[in-house]
């Protein structure tokens, strides 16, 4: 029973985090259909699934990895908006 409560709370936290991130970066991912955005959306889904259901992984370590992925996305977004050469790749 205790494992069930832990899994439900992890899933709920992951869903809330996914909702917040989707509100922030969802328009950019959907408006720019390229391989980078496709890979990012798959990776986000993988992180959220592992955060919710894989109880052997530490939730906060996964959260740190997820937030660093979002930070890198914004970093590349800003850099590619300022450079044509980087815009080609990202």
PDB file of N, CA and C in Angstrom:
ATOM      1  N   UNK A   1       0.823  -1.195   0.000  1.00  0.00           N
ATOM      2  CA  UNK A   1       0.000   0.000   0.000  1.00  0.00           C
ATOM      3  C   UNK A   1       0.868   1.261   0.000  1.00  0.00           C
ATOM      4  N   UNK A   2       1.958   1.176   0.743  1.00  0.00           N
ATOM      5  CA  UNK A   2       2.855   2.332   0.817  1.00  0.00           C
ATOM      6  C   UNK A   2       3.506   2.615  -0.537  1.00  0.00           C
ATOM      7  N   UNK A   3       3.857   1.552  -1.263  1.00  0.00           N
ATOM      8  CA  UNK A   3       4.436   1.731  -2.600  1.00  0.00           C
ATOM      9  C   UNK A   3       3.444   2.378  -3.555  1.00  0.00           C
ATOM     10  N   UNK A   4       2.182   2.040  -3.401  1.00  0.00           N
ATOM     11  CA  UNK A   4       1.148   2.619  -4.252  1.00  0.00           C
ATOM     12  C   UNK A   4       1.009   4.117  -4.011  1.00  0.00           C
ATOM     13  N   UNK A   5       1.057   4.527  -2.761  1.00  0.00           N
ATOM     14  CA  UNK A   5       0.956   5.954  -2.429  1.00  0.00           C
ATOM     15  C   UNK A   5       2.167   6.713  -2.968  1.00  0.00           C
ATOM     16  N   UNK A   6       3.336   6.116  -2.854  1.00  0.00           N
ATOM     17  CA  UNK A   6       4.546   6.761  -3.372  1.00  0.00           C
ATOM     18  C   UNK A   6       4.462   6.914  -4.888  1.00  0.00           C
ATOM     19  N   UNK A   7       4.005   5.866  -5.577  1.00  0.00           N
ATOM     20  CA  UNK A   7       3.908   5.932  -7.032  1.00  0.00           C
ATOM     21  C   UNK A   7       2.865   6.952  -7.480  1.00  0.00           C
ATOM     22  N   UNK A   8       1.740   7.017  -6.781  1.00  0.00           N
ATOM     23  CA  UNK A   8       0.709   7.995  -7.139  1.00  0.00           C
ATOM     24  C   UNK A   8       1.207   9.413  -6.905  1.00  0.00           C
ATOM     25  N   UNK A   9       1.910   9.645  -5.800  1.00  0.00           N
ATOM     26  CA  UNK A   9       2.411  10.996  -5.529  1.00  0.00           C
ATOM     27  C   UNK A   9       3.497  11.388  -6.528  1.00  0.00           C
ATOM     28  N   UNK A  10       4.360  10.454  -6.905  1.00  0.00           N
ATOM     29  CA  UNK A  10       5.382  10.749  -7.912  1.00  0.00           C
ATOM     30  C   UNK A  10       4.744  11.048  -9.261  1.00  0.00           C
ATOM     31  N   UNK A  11       3.721  10.281  -9.615  1.00  0.00           N
ATOM     32  CA  UNK A  11       3.036  10.502 -10.885  1.00  0.00           C
ATOM     33  C   UNK A  11       2.323  11.840 -10.893  1.00  0.00           C
ATOM     34  N   UNK A  12       1.684  12.183  -9.796  1.00  0.00           N
ATOM     35  CA  UNK A  12       0.998  13.469  -9.695  1.00  0.00           C
ATOM     36  C   UNK A  12       1.988  14.629  -9.806  1.00  0.00           C
ATOM     37  N   UNK A  13       3.110  14.528  -9.103  1.00  0.00           N
ATOM     38  CA  UNK A  13       4.136  15.567  -9.197  1.00  0.00           C
ATOM     39  C   UNK A  13       4.712  15.685 -10.595  1.00  0.00           C
ATOM     40  N   UNK A  14       4.932  14.552 -11.245  1.00  0.00           N
ATOM     41  CA  UNK A  14       5.455  14.563 -12.615  1.00  0.00           C
ATOM     42  C   UNK A  14       4.456  15.171 -13.584  1.00  0.00           C
ATOM     43  N   UNK A  15       3.175  14.872 -13.389  1.00  0.00           N
ATOM     44  CA  UNK A  15       2.149  15.427 -14.270  1.00  0.00           C
ATOM     45  C   UNK A  15       2.044  16.941 -14.108  1.00  0.00           C
ATOM     46  N   UNK A  16       2.108  17.411 -12.881  1.00  0.00           N
ATOM     47  CA  UNK A  16       2.060  18.861 -12.645  1.00  0.00           C
ATOM     48  C   UNK A  16       3.276  19.527 -13.283  1.00  0.00           C
ATOM     49  N   UNK A  17       4.440  18.922 -13.122  1.00  0.00           N
ATOM     50  CA  UNK A  17       5.655  19.466 -13.731  1.00  0.00           C
ATOM     51  C   UNK A  17       5.552  19.477 -15.254  1.00  0.00           C
ATOM     52  N   UNK A  18       5.024  18.405 -15.832  1.00  0.00           N
ATOM     53  CA  UNK A  18       4.841  18.348 -17.282  1.00  0.00           C
ATOM     54  C   UNK A  18       3.870  19.416 -17.758  1.00  0.00           C
ATOM     55  N   UNK A  19       2.812  19.655 -17.001  1.00  0.00           N
ATOM     56  CA  UNK A  19       1.840  20.683 -17.372  1.00  0.00           C
ATOM     57  C   UNK A  19       2.473  22.070 -17.359  1.00  0.00           C
ATOM     58  N   UNK A  20       3.262  22.359 -16.345  1.00  0.00           N
ATOM     59  CA  UNK A  20       3.920  23.665 -16.248  1.00  0.00           C
ATOM     60  C   UNK A  20       4.917  23.851 -17.391  1.00  0.00           C
ATOM     61  N   UNK A  21       5.722  22.828 -17.656  1.00  0.00           N
ATOM     62  CA  UNK A  21       6.711  22.931 -18.730  1.00  0.00           C
ATOM     63  C   UNK A  21       6.026  23.058 -20.084  1.00  0.00           C
ATOM     64  N   UNK A  22       4.917  22.355 -20.273  1.00  0.00           N
ATOM     65  CA  UNK A  22       4.189  22.453 -21.534  1.00  0.00           C
ATOM     66  C   UNK A  22       3.616  23.846 -21.732  1.00  0.00           C
ATOM     67  N   UNK A  23       3.148  24.459 -20.667  1.00  0.00           N
ATOM     68  CA  UNK A  23       2.653  25.830 -20.783  1.00  0.00           C
ATOM     69  C   UNK A  23       3.763  26.795 -21.169  1.00  0.00           C
ATOM     70  N   UNK A  24       4.972  26.523 -20.700  1.00  0.00           N
ATOM     71  CA  UNK A  24       6.090  27.432 -20.958  1.00  0.00           C
ATOM     72  C   UNK A  24       6.686  27.224 -22.351  1.00  0.00           C
ATOM     73  N   UNK A  25       6.973  25.973 -22.728  1.00  0.00           N
ATOM     74  CA  UNK A  25       7.690  25.737 -23.983  1.00  0.00           C
ATOM     75  C   UNK A  25       6.872  25.000 -25.032  1.00  0.00           C
ATOM     76  N   UNK A  26       5.625  24.713 -24.762  1.00  0.00           N
ATOM     77  CA  UNK A  26       4.816  23.932 -25.693  1.00  0.00           C
ATOM     78  C   UNK A  26       4.622  24.586 -27.037  1.00  0.00           C
ATOM     79  N   UNK A  27       4.418  25.889 -27.060  1.00  0.00           N
ATOM     80  CA  UNK A  27       4.204  26.577 -28.337  1.00  0.00           C
ATOM     81  C   UNK A  27       5.447  26.527 -29.210  1.00  0.00           C
ATOM     82  N   UNK A  28       6.608  26.651 -28.605  1.00  0.00           N
ATOM     83  CA  UNK A  28       7.839  26.615 -29.394  1.00  0.00           C
ATOM     84  C   UNK A  28       8.064  25.230 -29.992  1.00  0.00           C
ATOM     85  N   UNK A  29       7.815  24.199 -29.209  1.00  0.00           N
ATOM     86  CA  UNK A  29       8.021  22.842 -29.713  1.00  0.00           C
ATOM     87  C   UNK A  29       7.065  22.548 -30.859  1.00  0.00           C
ATOM     88  N   UNK A  30       5.816  22.965 -30.726  1.00  0.00           N
ATOM     89  CA  UNK A  30       4.834  22.677 -31.770  1.00  0.00           C
ATOM     90  C   UNK A  30       4.981  23.567 -32.993  1.00  0.00           C
ATOM     91  N   UNK A  31       5.486  24.782 -32.827  1.00  0.00           N
ATOM     92  CA  UNK A  31       5.584  25.684 -33.975  1.00  0.00           C
ATOM     93  C   UNK A  31       6.815  25.406 -34.831  1.00  0.00           C
ATOM     94  N   UNK A  32       7.860  24.863 -34.250  1.00  0.00           N
ATOM     95  CA  UNK A  32       9.086  24.558 -34.990  1.00  0.00           C
ATOM     96  C   UNK A  32       9.216  23.049 -35.120  1.00  0.00           C
ATOM     97  N   UNK A  33       8.715  22.521 -36.205  1.00  0.00           N
ATOM     98  CA  UNK A  33       8.762  21.076 -36.428  1.00  0.00           C
ATOM     99  C   UNK A  33      10.105  20.701 -37.043  1.00  0.00           C
ATOM    100  N   UNK A  34      11.066  20.405 -36.191  1.00  0.00           N
ATOM    101  CA  UNK A  34      12.358  19.932 -36.664  1.00  0.00           C
ATOM    102  C   UNK A  34      12.791  18.755 -35.792  1.00  0.00           C
ATOM    103  N   UNK A  35      13.929  18.167 -36.120  1.00  0.00           N
ATOM    104  CA  UNK A  35      14.383  16.987 -35.389  1.00  0.00           C
ATOM    105  C   UNK A  35      14.725  17.306 -33.942  1.00  0.00           C
ATOM    106  N   UNK A  36      15.228  18.490 -33.709  1.00  0.00           N
ATOM    107  CA  UNK A  36      15.584  18.892 -32.353  1.00  0.00           C
ATOM    108  C   UNK A  36      14.347  18.953 -31.458  1.00  0.00           C
ATOM    109  N   UNK A  37      13.280  19.564 -31.933  1.00  0.00           N
ATOM    110  CA  UNK A  37      12.051  19.649 -31.148  1.00  0.00           C
ATOM    111  C   UNK A  37      11.419  18.279 -30.967  1.00  0.00           C
ATOM    112  N   UNK A  38      11.503  17.440 -31.981  1.00  0.00           N
ATOM    113  CA  UNK A  38      10.974  16.085 -31.884  1.00  0.00           C
ATOM    114  C   UNK A  38      11.728  15.285 -30.825  1.00  0.00           C
ATOM    115  N   UNK A  39      13.049  15.352 -30.852  1.00  0.00           N
ATOM    116  CA  UNK A  39      13.862  14.638 -29.867  1.00  0.00           C
ATOM    117  C   UNK A  39      13.631  15.186 -28.465  1.00  0.00           C
ATOM    118  N   UNK A  40      13.456  16.487 -28.356  1.00  0.00           N
ATOM    119  CA  UNK A  40      13.202  17.088 -27.053  1.00  0.00           C
ATOM    120  C   UNK A  40      11.870  16.618 -26.481  1.00  0.00           C
ATOM    121  N   UNK A  41      10.835  16.558 -27.295  1.00  0.00           N
ATOM    122  CA  UNK A  41       9.535  16.125 -26.786  1.00  0.00           C
ATOM    123  C   UNK A  41       9.557  14.657 -26.375  1.00  0.00           C
ATOM    124  N   UNK A  42      10.292  13.819 -27.092  1.00  0.00           N
ATOM    125  CA  UNK A  42      10.416  12.416 -26.696  1.00  0.00           C
ATOM    126  C   UNK A  42      11.198  12.294 -25.392  1.00  0.00           C
ATOM    127  N   UNK A  43      12.254  13.061 -25.246  1.00  0.00           N
ATOM    128  CA  UNK A  43      13.060  13.018 -24.028  1.00  0.00           C
ATOM    129  C   UNK A  43      12.271  13.516 -22.827  1.00  0.00           C
ATOM    130  N   UNK A  44      11.477  14.547 -23.007  1.00  0.00           N
ATOM    131  CA  UNK A  44      10.633  15.044 -21.919  1.00  0.00           C
ATOM    132  C   UNK A  44       9.646  13.962 -21.487  1.00  0.00           C
ATOM    133  N   UNK A  45       9.043  13.285 -22.443  1.00  0.00           N
ATOM    134  CA  UNK A  45       8.121  12.203 -22.111  1.00  0.00           C
ATOM    135  C   UNK A  45       8.802  11.069 -21.373  1.00  0.00           C
ATOM    136  N   UNK A  46      10.011  10.750 -21.772  1.00  0.00           N
ATOM    137  CA  UNK A  46      10.769   9.695 -21.102  1.00  0.00           C
ATOM    138  C   UNK A  46      11.112  10.079 -19.665  1.00  0.00           C
ATOM    139  N   UNK A  47      11.534  11.315 -19.466  1.00  0.00           N
ATOM    140  CA  UNK A  47      11.823  11.780 -18.112  1.00  0.00           C
ATOM    141  C   UNK A  47      10.585  11.700 -17.227  1.00  0.00           C
ATOM    142  N   UNK A  48       9.455  12.185 -17.735  1.00  0.00           N
ATOM    143  CA  UNK A  48       8.233  12.206 -16.939  1.00  0.00           C
ATOM    144  C   UNK A  48       7.786  10.789 -16.603  1.00  0.00           C
ATOM    145  N   UNK A  49       7.884   9.873 -17.560  1.00  0.00           N
ATOM    146  CA  UNK A  49       7.492   8.487 -17.296  1.00  0.00           C
ATOM    147  C   UNK A  49       8.386   7.849 -16.241  1.00  0.00           C
ATOM    148  N   UNK A  50       9.685   8.073 -16.331  1.00  0.00           N
ATOM    149  CA  UNK A  50      10.594   7.509 -15.333  1.00  0.00           C
ATOM    150  C   UNK A  50      10.415   8.153 -13.966  1.00  0.00           C
ATOM    151  N   UNK A  51      10.135   9.440 -13.941  1.00  0.00           N
ATOM    152  CA  UNK A  51       9.908  10.105 -12.660  1.00  0.00           C
ATOM    153  C   UNK A  51       8.654   9.573 -11.984  1.00  0.00           C
ATOM    154  N   UNK A  52       7.655   9.213 -12.765  1.00  0.00           N
ATOM    155  CA  UNK A  52       6.396   8.765 -12.191  1.00  0.00           C
ATOM    156  C   UNK A  52       6.379   7.315 -11.774  1.00  0.00           C
ATOM    157  N   UNK A  53       6.922   6.435 -12.584  1.00  0.00           N
ATOM    158  CA  UNK A  53       6.702   5.013 -12.361  1.00  0.00           C
ATOM    159  C   UNK A  53       7.922   4.219 -11.935  1.00  0.00           C
ATOM    160  N   UNK A  54       9.114   4.685 -12.183  1.00  0.00           N
ATOM    161  CA  UNK A  54      10.300   3.929 -11.808  1.00  0.00           C
ATOM    162  C   UNK A  54      10.711   4.330 -10.396  1.00  0.00           C
ATOM    163  N   UNK A  55      10.266   3.553  -9.418  1.00  0.00           N
ATOM    164  CA  UNK A  55      10.514   3.911  -8.020  1.00  0.00           C
ATOM    165  C   UNK A  55      11.942   3.603  -7.590  1.00  0.00           C
ATOM    166  N   UNK A  56      12.699   2.866  -8.399  1.00  0.00           N
ATOM    167  CA  UNK A  56      14.093   2.597  -8.047  1.00  0.00           C
ATOM    168  C   UNK A  56      14.991   3.805  -8.285  1.00  0.00           C
ATOM    169  N   UNK A  57      14.539   4.725  -9.123  1.00  0.00           N
ATOM    170  CA  UNK A  57      15.310   5.942  -9.385  1.00  0.00           C
ATOM    171  C   UNK A  57      14.923   7.021  -8.386  1.00  0.00           C
ATOM    172  N   UNK A  58      15.902   7.791  -7.968  1.00  0.00           N
ATOM    173  CA  UNK A  58      15.645   8.888  -7.043  1.00  0.00           C
ATOM    174  C   UNK A  58      14.898  10.001  -7.791  1.00  0.00           C
ATOM    175  N   UNK A  59      13.779  10.429  -7.231  1.00  0.00           N
ATOM    176  CA  UNK A  59      12.939  11.426  -7.889  1.00  0.00           C
ATOM    177  C   UNK A  59      13.679  12.746  -8.071  1.00  0.00           C
ATOM    178  N   UNK A  60      14.424  13.173  -7.071  1.00  0.00           N
ATOM    179  CA  UNK A  60      15.080  14.477  -7.139  1.00  0.00           C
ATOM    180  C   UNK A  60      16.269  14.473  -8.098  1.00  0.00           C
ATOM    181  N   UNK A  61      16.919  13.335  -8.263  1.00  0.00           N
ATOM    182  CA  UNK A  61      17.967  13.252  -9.279  1.00  0.00           C
ATOM    183  C   UNK A  61      17.367  13.347 -10.678  1.00  0.00           C
ATOM    184  N   UNK A  62      16.234  12.698 -10.882  1.00  0.00           N
ATOM    185  CA  UNK A  62      15.547  12.798 -12.174  1.00  0.00           C
ATOM    186  C   UNK A  62      15.038  14.217 -12.406  1.00  0.00           C
ATOM    187  N   UNK A  63      14.555  14.853 -11.351  1.00  0.00           N
ATOM    188  CA  UNK A  63      14.082  16.231 -11.454  1.00  0.00           C
ATOM    189  C   UNK A  63      15.227  17.166 -11.834  1.00  0.00           C
ATOM    190  N   UNK A  64      16.395  16.944 -11.255  1.00  0.00           N
ATOM    191  CA  UNK A  64      17.564  17.754 -11.594  1.00  0.00           C
ATOM    192  C   UNK A  64      17.955  17.569 -13.059  1.00  0.00           C
ATOM    193  N   UNK A  65      17.947  16.342 -13.525  1.00  0.00           N
ATOM    194  CA  UNK A  65      18.238  16.086 -14.932  1.00  0.00           C
ATOM    195  C   UNK A  65      17.207  16.714 -15.855  1.00  0.00           C
ATOM    196  N   UNK A  66      15.944  16.645 -15.465  1.00  0.00           N
ATOM    197  CA  UNK A  66      14.870  17.227 -16.267  1.00  0.00           C
ATOM    198  C   UNK A  66      15.001  18.741 -16.341  1.00  0.00           C
ATOM    199  N   UNK A  67      15.253  19.373 -15.212  1.00  0.00           N
ATOM    200  CA  UNK A  67      15.394  20.829 -15.202  1.00  0.00           C
ATOM    201  C   UNK A  67      16.637  21.284 -15.957  1.00  0.00           C
ATOM    202  N   UNK A  68      17.713  20.494 -15.904  1.00  0.00           N
ATOM    203  CA  UNK A  68      18.898  20.862 -16.683  1.00  0.00           C
ATOM    204  C   UNK A  68      18.628  20.723 -18.184  1.00  0.00           C
ATOM    205  N   UNK A  69      17.800  19.758 -18.571  1.00  0.00           N
ATOM    206  CA  UNK A  69      17.404  19.636 -19.975  1.00  0.00           C
ATOM    207  C   UNK A  69      16.609  20.854 -20.427  1.00  0.00           C
ATOM    208  N   UNK A  70      15.686  21.317 -19.598  1.00  0.00           N
ATOM    209  CA  UNK A  70      14.894  22.501 -19.930  1.00  0.00           C
ATOM    210  C   UNK A  70      15.793  23.733 -19.990  1.00  0.00           C
ATOM    211  N   UNK A  71      16.766  23.831 -19.074  1.00  0.00           N
ATOM    212  CA  UNK A  71      17.709  24.948 -19.099  1.00  0.00           C
ATOM    213  C   UNK A  71      18.522  24.948 -20.393  1.00  0.00           C
ATOM    214  N   UNK A  72      19.009  23.775 -20.806  1.00  0.00           N
ATOM    215  CA  UNK A  72      19.759  23.691 -22.060  1.00  0.00           C
ATOM    216  C   UNK A  72      18.893  24.059 -23.254  1.00  0.00           C
ATOM    217  N   UNK A  73      17.623  23.677 -23.217  1.00  0.00           N
ATOM    218  CA  UNK A  73      16.705  24.047 -24.292  1.00  0.00           C
ATOM    219  C   UNK A  73      16.601  25.559 -24.405  1.00  0.00           C
ATOM    220  N   UNK A  74      16.423  26.243 -23.268  1.00  0.00           N
ATOM    221  CA  UNK A  74      16.332  27.702 -23.310  1.00  0.00           C
ATOM    222  C   UNK A  74      17.649  28.347 -23.710  1.00  0.00           C
ATOM    223  N   UNK A  75      18.748  27.783 -23.276  1.00  0.00           N
ATOM    224  CA  UNK A  75      20.053  28.317 -23.664  1.00  0.00           C
ATOM    225  C   UNK A  75      20.239  28.238 -25.179  1.00  0.00           C
ATOM    226  N   UNK A  76      19.943  27.087 -25.759  1.00  0.00           N
ATOM    227  CA  UNK A  76      20.061  26.949 -27.212  1.00  0.00           C
ATOM    228  C   UNK A  76      19.030  27.791 -27.943  1.00  0.00           C
ATOM    229  N   UNK A  77      17.875  27.987 -27.342  1.00  0.00           N
ATOM    230  CA  UNK A  77      16.855  28.834 -27.954  1.00  0.00           C
ATOM    231  C   UNK A  77      17.341  30.275 -28.051  1.00  0.00           C
ATOM    232  N   UNK A  78      17.942  30.774 -26.985  1.00  0.00           N
ATOM    233  CA  UNK A  78      18.457  32.147 -26.985  1.00  0.00           C
ATOM    234  C   UNK A  78      19.644  32.273 -27.936  1.00  0.00           C
ATOM    235  N   UNK A  79      20.556  31.307 -27.892  1.00  0.00           N
ATOM    236  CA  UNK A  79      21.722  31.373 -28.774  1.00  0.00           C
ATOM    237  C   UNK A  79      21.333  31.272 -30.241  1.00  0.00           C
ATOM    238  N   UNK A  80      20.375  30.424 -30.551  1.00  0.00           N
ATOM    239  CA  UNK A  80      19.987  30.279 -31.954  1.00  0.00           C
ATOM    240  C   UNK A  80      19.186  31.470 -32.459  1.00  0.00           C
ATOM    241  N   UNK A  81      18.560  32.199 -31.561  1.00  0.00           N
ATOM    242  CA  UNK A  81      17.840  33.390 -32.014  1.00  0.00           C
ATOM    243  C   UNK A  81      18.796  34.527 -32.347  1.00  0.00           C
ATOM    244  N   UNK A  82      20.030  34.435 -31.864  1.00  0.00           N
ATOM    245  CA  UNK A  82      21.006  35.491 -32.113  1.00  0.00           C
ATOM    246  C   UNK A  82      22.027  35.143 -33.192  1.00  0.00           C
ATOM    247  N   UNK A  83      22.094  33.894 -33.593  1.00  0.00           N
ATOM    248  CA  UNK A  83      23.107  33.482 -34.560  1.00  0.00           C
ATOM    249  C   UNK A  83      22.463  32.657 -35.675  1.00  0.00           C
ATOM    250  N   UNK A  84      22.712  33.045 -36.904  1.00  0.00           N
ATOM    251  CA  UNK A  84      22.156  32.295 -38.036  1.00  0.00           C
ATOM    252  C   UNK A  84      22.772  30.911 -38.152  1.00  0.00           C
ATOM    253  N   UNK A  85      24.032  30.794 -37.856  1.00  0.00           N
ATOM    254  CA  UNK A  85      24.702  29.496 -37.944  1.00  0.00           C
ATOM    255  C   UNK A  85      24.120  28.516 -36.929  1.00  0.00           C
ATOM    256  N   UNK A  86      23.878  28.971 -35.720  1.00  0.00           N
ATOM    257  CA  UNK A  86      23.269  28.095 -34.717  1.00  0.00           C
ATOM    258  C   UNK A  86      21.799  27.834 -35.015  1.00  0.00           C
ATOM    259  N   UNK A  87      21.133  28.770 -35.645  1.00  0.00           N
ATOM    260  CA  UNK A  87      19.725  28.581 -35.997  1.00  0.00           C
ATOM    261  C   UNK A  87      19.557  27.424 -36.974  1.00  0.00           C
ATOM    262  N   UNK A  88      20.546  27.204 -37.806  1.00  0.00           N
ATOM    263  CA  UNK A  88      20.500  26.083 -38.739  1.00  0.00           C
ATOM    264  C   UNK A  88      20.484  24.748 -37.992  1.00  0.00           C
ATOM    265  N   UNK A  89      21.235  24.658 -36.889  1.00  0.00           N
ATOM    266  CA  UNK A  89      21.337  23.408 -36.145  1.00  0.00           C
ATOM    267  C   UNK A  89      20.240  23.235 -35.115  1.00  0.00           C
ATOM    268  N   UNK A  90      19.745  24.336 -34.536  1.00  0.00           N
ATOM    269  CA  UNK A  90      18.744  24.228 -33.473  1.00  0.00           C
ATOM    270  C   UNK A  90      17.467  24.885 -33.914  1.00  0.00           C
TER     271      UNK A  90
END
